[in-house]
Amino acid sequence: MKKSAVIKSEALRNIVAQISSGELVFPANVRATLKIQEALDEPKYGTDEIAKLIIQEPLVAARVIAVANSVAYSRFGGGITNVRMAISILGFSTLRSVVAAVIMRQICLAISDNAIREKMEYLWVHSATVAAMAHLLARKVSKIDPETALFAGVVHEVGGFYLLSRAEEFPALLESRTEIDYPSADQSHELEIARAVLQKLLIPKRVMSSIESCWHGAPVFPPVSLGDTLLLANHLTDTVSPLKQRHQTKLTANTGKIDFMVGEKSLQEILDESKEDLDSLTEALIH
């Protein structure tokens, strides 16, 4: 095994040991936003209480209003200018996705190293693109809850974000994996870290299971479950994860071959006619 791979394995073991002892390190700005995510799971909090919490976090407030005004939700008339109305339109389910999206962005902003931040920015574009695609596929193909699919897409690479956030302390984490020098033990460590971060973000078990199906599963056409939908969204997006370049590039090369009938329309026809919705929601999530 290469020396760099040995150092990376040691870094992963150190992070797993920290997590095992109860230490999950997040930047200070993320911890504030996590309180909103926790409040969304509290039955005692209604729209007014959540709105008050969100207004205290300008980045969250701006993103909530932007998503409420995206084409995907424009059936409500657009022109939303206040947080309370935006929450009423989106609902708590979608709000969880927006808050998770802000957490990803805050992790990026907390990094000073340009190389790490660039990788994080690209990973976020990938995540947002997958989330918007999963939302579309859920609505028009697999007929499952689109807001849950959106949420799964937003958080499906959260483990990667966390690892990149620790790369200033452990530079070896930036080393690209290869099939030769990347042992199964390292893969197990990465999955253990990802599960711990997902649990910290209070991700429901159903969503966690769908994300895990992307780690191990094979595509199903047409998709039926949330996991199938998320995996297909990963296949259909042009923006690949910078953490899985070798594997994802191979999948993307076959994207043009993926097509099947959904009722009287083909998948490609659905994608073509939904491009404006897809682009609008993607942009609202990214920026």
mmCIF file of C-alpha atoms in Angstrom, residues 103-202:
data_model
loop_
_atom_site.group_PDB
_atom_site.id
_atom_site.type_symbol
_atom_site.label_atom_id
_atom_site.label_comp_id
_atom_site.label_asym_id
_atom_site.label_seq_id
_atom_site.Cartn_x
_atom_site.Cartn_y
_atom_site.Cartn_z
ATOM 1 C CA ILE A 103 -25.611 23.158 7.149
ATOM 2 C CA MET A 104 -23.695 21.845 4.144
ATOM 3 C CA ARG A 105 -22.973 25.401 2.994
ATOM 4 C CA GLN A 106 -21.891 26.474 6.480
ATOM 5 C CA ILE A 107 -19.421 23.614 6.650
ATOM 6 C CA CYS A 108 -17.960 24.883 3.351
ATOM 7 C CA LEU A 109 -17.739 28.478 4.594
ATOM 8 C CA ALA A 110 -15.923 27.442 7.751
ATOM 9 C CA ILE A 111 -12.960 26.121 5.735
ATOM 10 C CA SER A 112 -10.064 28.507 4.973
ATOM 11 C CA ASP A 113 -8.004 26.182 2.766
ATOM 12 C CA ASN A 114 -8.862 26.957 -0.870
ATOM 13 C CA ALA A 115 -8.259 23.424 -2.164
ATOM 14 C CA ILE A 116 -10.561 21.904 0.456
ATOM 15 C CA ARG A 117 -13.227 24.557 -0.028
ATOM 16 C CA GLU A 118 -13.161 24.067 -3.817
ATOM 17 C CA LYS A 119 -13.742 20.359 -3.367
ATOM 18 C CA MET A 120 -16.561 21.047 -0.916
ATOM 19 C CA GLU A 121 -18.213 23.520 -3.278
ATOM 20 C CA TYR A 122 -18.177 20.944 -6.051
ATOM 21 C CA LEU A 123 -19.533 18.291 -3.694
ATOM 22 C CA TRP A 124 -22.370 20.645 -2.745
ATOM 23 C CA VAL A 125 -23.249 21.299 -6.401
ATOM 24 C CA HIS A 126 -23.386 17.535 -6.875
ATOM 25 C CA SER A 127 -25.607 17.088 -3.807
ATOM 26 C CA ALA A 128 -28.006 19.881 -4.813
ATOM 27 C CA THR A 129 -28.265 18.533 -8.348
ATOM 28 C CA VAL A 130 -29.025 15.017 -7.102
ATOM 29 C CA ALA A 131 -31.596 16.403 -4.641
ATOM 30 C CA ALA A 132 -33.487 18.320 -7.334
ATOM 31 C CA MET A 133 -33.385 15.301 -9.658
ATOM 32 C CA ALA A 134 -34.623 12.989 -6.881
ATOM 33 C CA HIS A 135 -37.504 15.412 -6.203
ATOM 34 C CA LEU A 136 -38.476 15.341 -9.881
ATOM 35 C CA LEU A 137 -38.186 11.550 -10.207
ATOM 36 C CA ALA A 138 -40.259 11.027 -7.059
ATOM 37 C CA ARG A 139 -43.060 13.251 -8.391
ATOM 38 C CA LYS A 140 -43.177 11.922 -11.932
ATOM 39 C CA VAL A 141 -41.621 8.464 -12.015
ATOM 40 C CA SER A 142 -41.555 6.486 -8.752
ATOM 41 C CA LYS A 143 -44.598 8.319 -7.274
ATOM 42 C CA ILE A 144 -43.163 8.461 -3.747
ATOM 43 C CA ASP A 145 -43.070 11.481 -1.430
ATOM 44 C CA PRO A 146 -41.002 14.089 -3.336
ATOM 45 C CA GLU A 147 -40.081 16.068 -0.206
ATOM 46 C CA THR A 148 -38.493 13.000 1.374
ATOM 47 C CA ALA A 149 -36.605 12.356 -1.870
ATOM 48 C CA LEU A 150 -35.391 15.967 -1.876
ATOM 49 C CA PHE A 151 -34.149 15.600 1.686
ATOM 50 C CA ALA A 152 -32.365 12.321 0.919
ATOM 51 C CA GLY A 153 -30.601 13.962 -2.012
ATOM 52 C CA VAL A 154 -29.484 16.948 0.046
ATOM 53 C CA VAL A 155 -27.895 14.825 2.786
ATOM 54 C CA HIS A 156 -26.687 11.777 0.845
ATOM 55 C CA GLU A 157 -23.048 13.003 0.817
ATOM 56 C CA VAL A 158 -23.020 14.528 4.300
ATOM 57 C CA GLY A 159 -20.373 12.040 5.416
ATOM 58 C CA GLY A 160 -18.103 13.331 2.666
ATOM 59 C CA PHE A 161 -18.679 16.919 3.798
ATOM 60 C CA TYR A 162 -17.703 15.975 7.318
ATOM 61 C CA LEU A 163 -14.507 14.263 6.179
ATOM 62 C CA LEU A 164 -13.543 17.272 4.070
ATOM 63 C CA SER A 165 -14.231 19.538 7.052
ATOM 64 C CA ARG A 166 -11.551 17.575 8.954
ATOM 65 C CA ALA A 167 -9.022 17.675 6.102
ATOM 66 C CA GLU A 168 -7.219 20.732 7.492
ATOM 67 C CA GLU A 169 -6.425 18.638 10.555
ATOM 68 C CA PHE A 170 -5.928 15.432 8.531
ATOM 69 C CA PRO A 171 -4.608 16.458 5.046
ATOM 70 C CA ALA A 172 -4.365 12.810 3.968
ATOM 71 C CA LEU A 173 -8.169 12.767 3.664
ATOM 72 C CA LEU A 174 -7.771 14.697 0.403
ATOM 73 C CA GLU A 175 -5.908 11.781 -1.175
ATOM 74 C CA SER A 176 -7.899 10.279 -4.043
ATOM 75 C CA ARG A 177 -8.883 6.678 -3.523
ATOM 76 C CA THR A 178 -7.948 3.958 -5.977
ATOM 77 C CA GLU A 179 -9.118 0.392 -6.232
ATOM 78 C CA ILE A 180 -5.574 -0.813 -5.496
ATOM 79 C CA ASP A 181 -4.634 1.138 -2.380
ATOM 80 C CA TYR A 182 -8.081 1.658 -0.841
ATOM 81 C CA PRO A 183 -8.721 -1.277 1.536
ATOM 82 C CA SER A 184 -12.173 -2.411 2.626
ATOM 83 C CA ALA A 185 -11.341 -1.335 6.188
ATOM 84 C CA ASP A 186 -11.167 2.280 5.016
ATOM 85 C CA GLN A 187 -14.516 1.942 3.285
ATOM 86 C CA SER A 188 -16.002 0.590 6.517
ATOM 87 C CA HIS A 189 -14.555 3.535 8.445
ATOM 88 C CA GLU A 190 -16.040 6.022 5.963
ATOM 89 C CA LEU A 191 -19.464 4.407 6.236
ATOM 90 C CA GLU A 192 -19.249 4.419 10.031
ATOM 91 C CA ILE A 193 -18.399 8.130 9.978
ATOM 92 C CA ALA A 194 -21.217 8.859 7.524
ATOM 93 C CA ARG A 195 -23.746 7.032 9.716
ATOM 94 C CA ALA A 196 -22.617 8.966 12.786
ATOM 95 C CA VAL A 197 -23.028 12.325 11.000
ATOM 96 C CA LEU A 198 -26.447 11.330 9.639
ATOM 97 C CA GLN A 199 -27.549 10.403 13.152
ATOM 98 C CA LYS A 200 -26.256 13.741 14.484
ATOM 99 C CA LEU A 201 -28.415 15.509 11.887
ATOM 100 C CA LEU A 202 -31.428 13.492 13.097
#
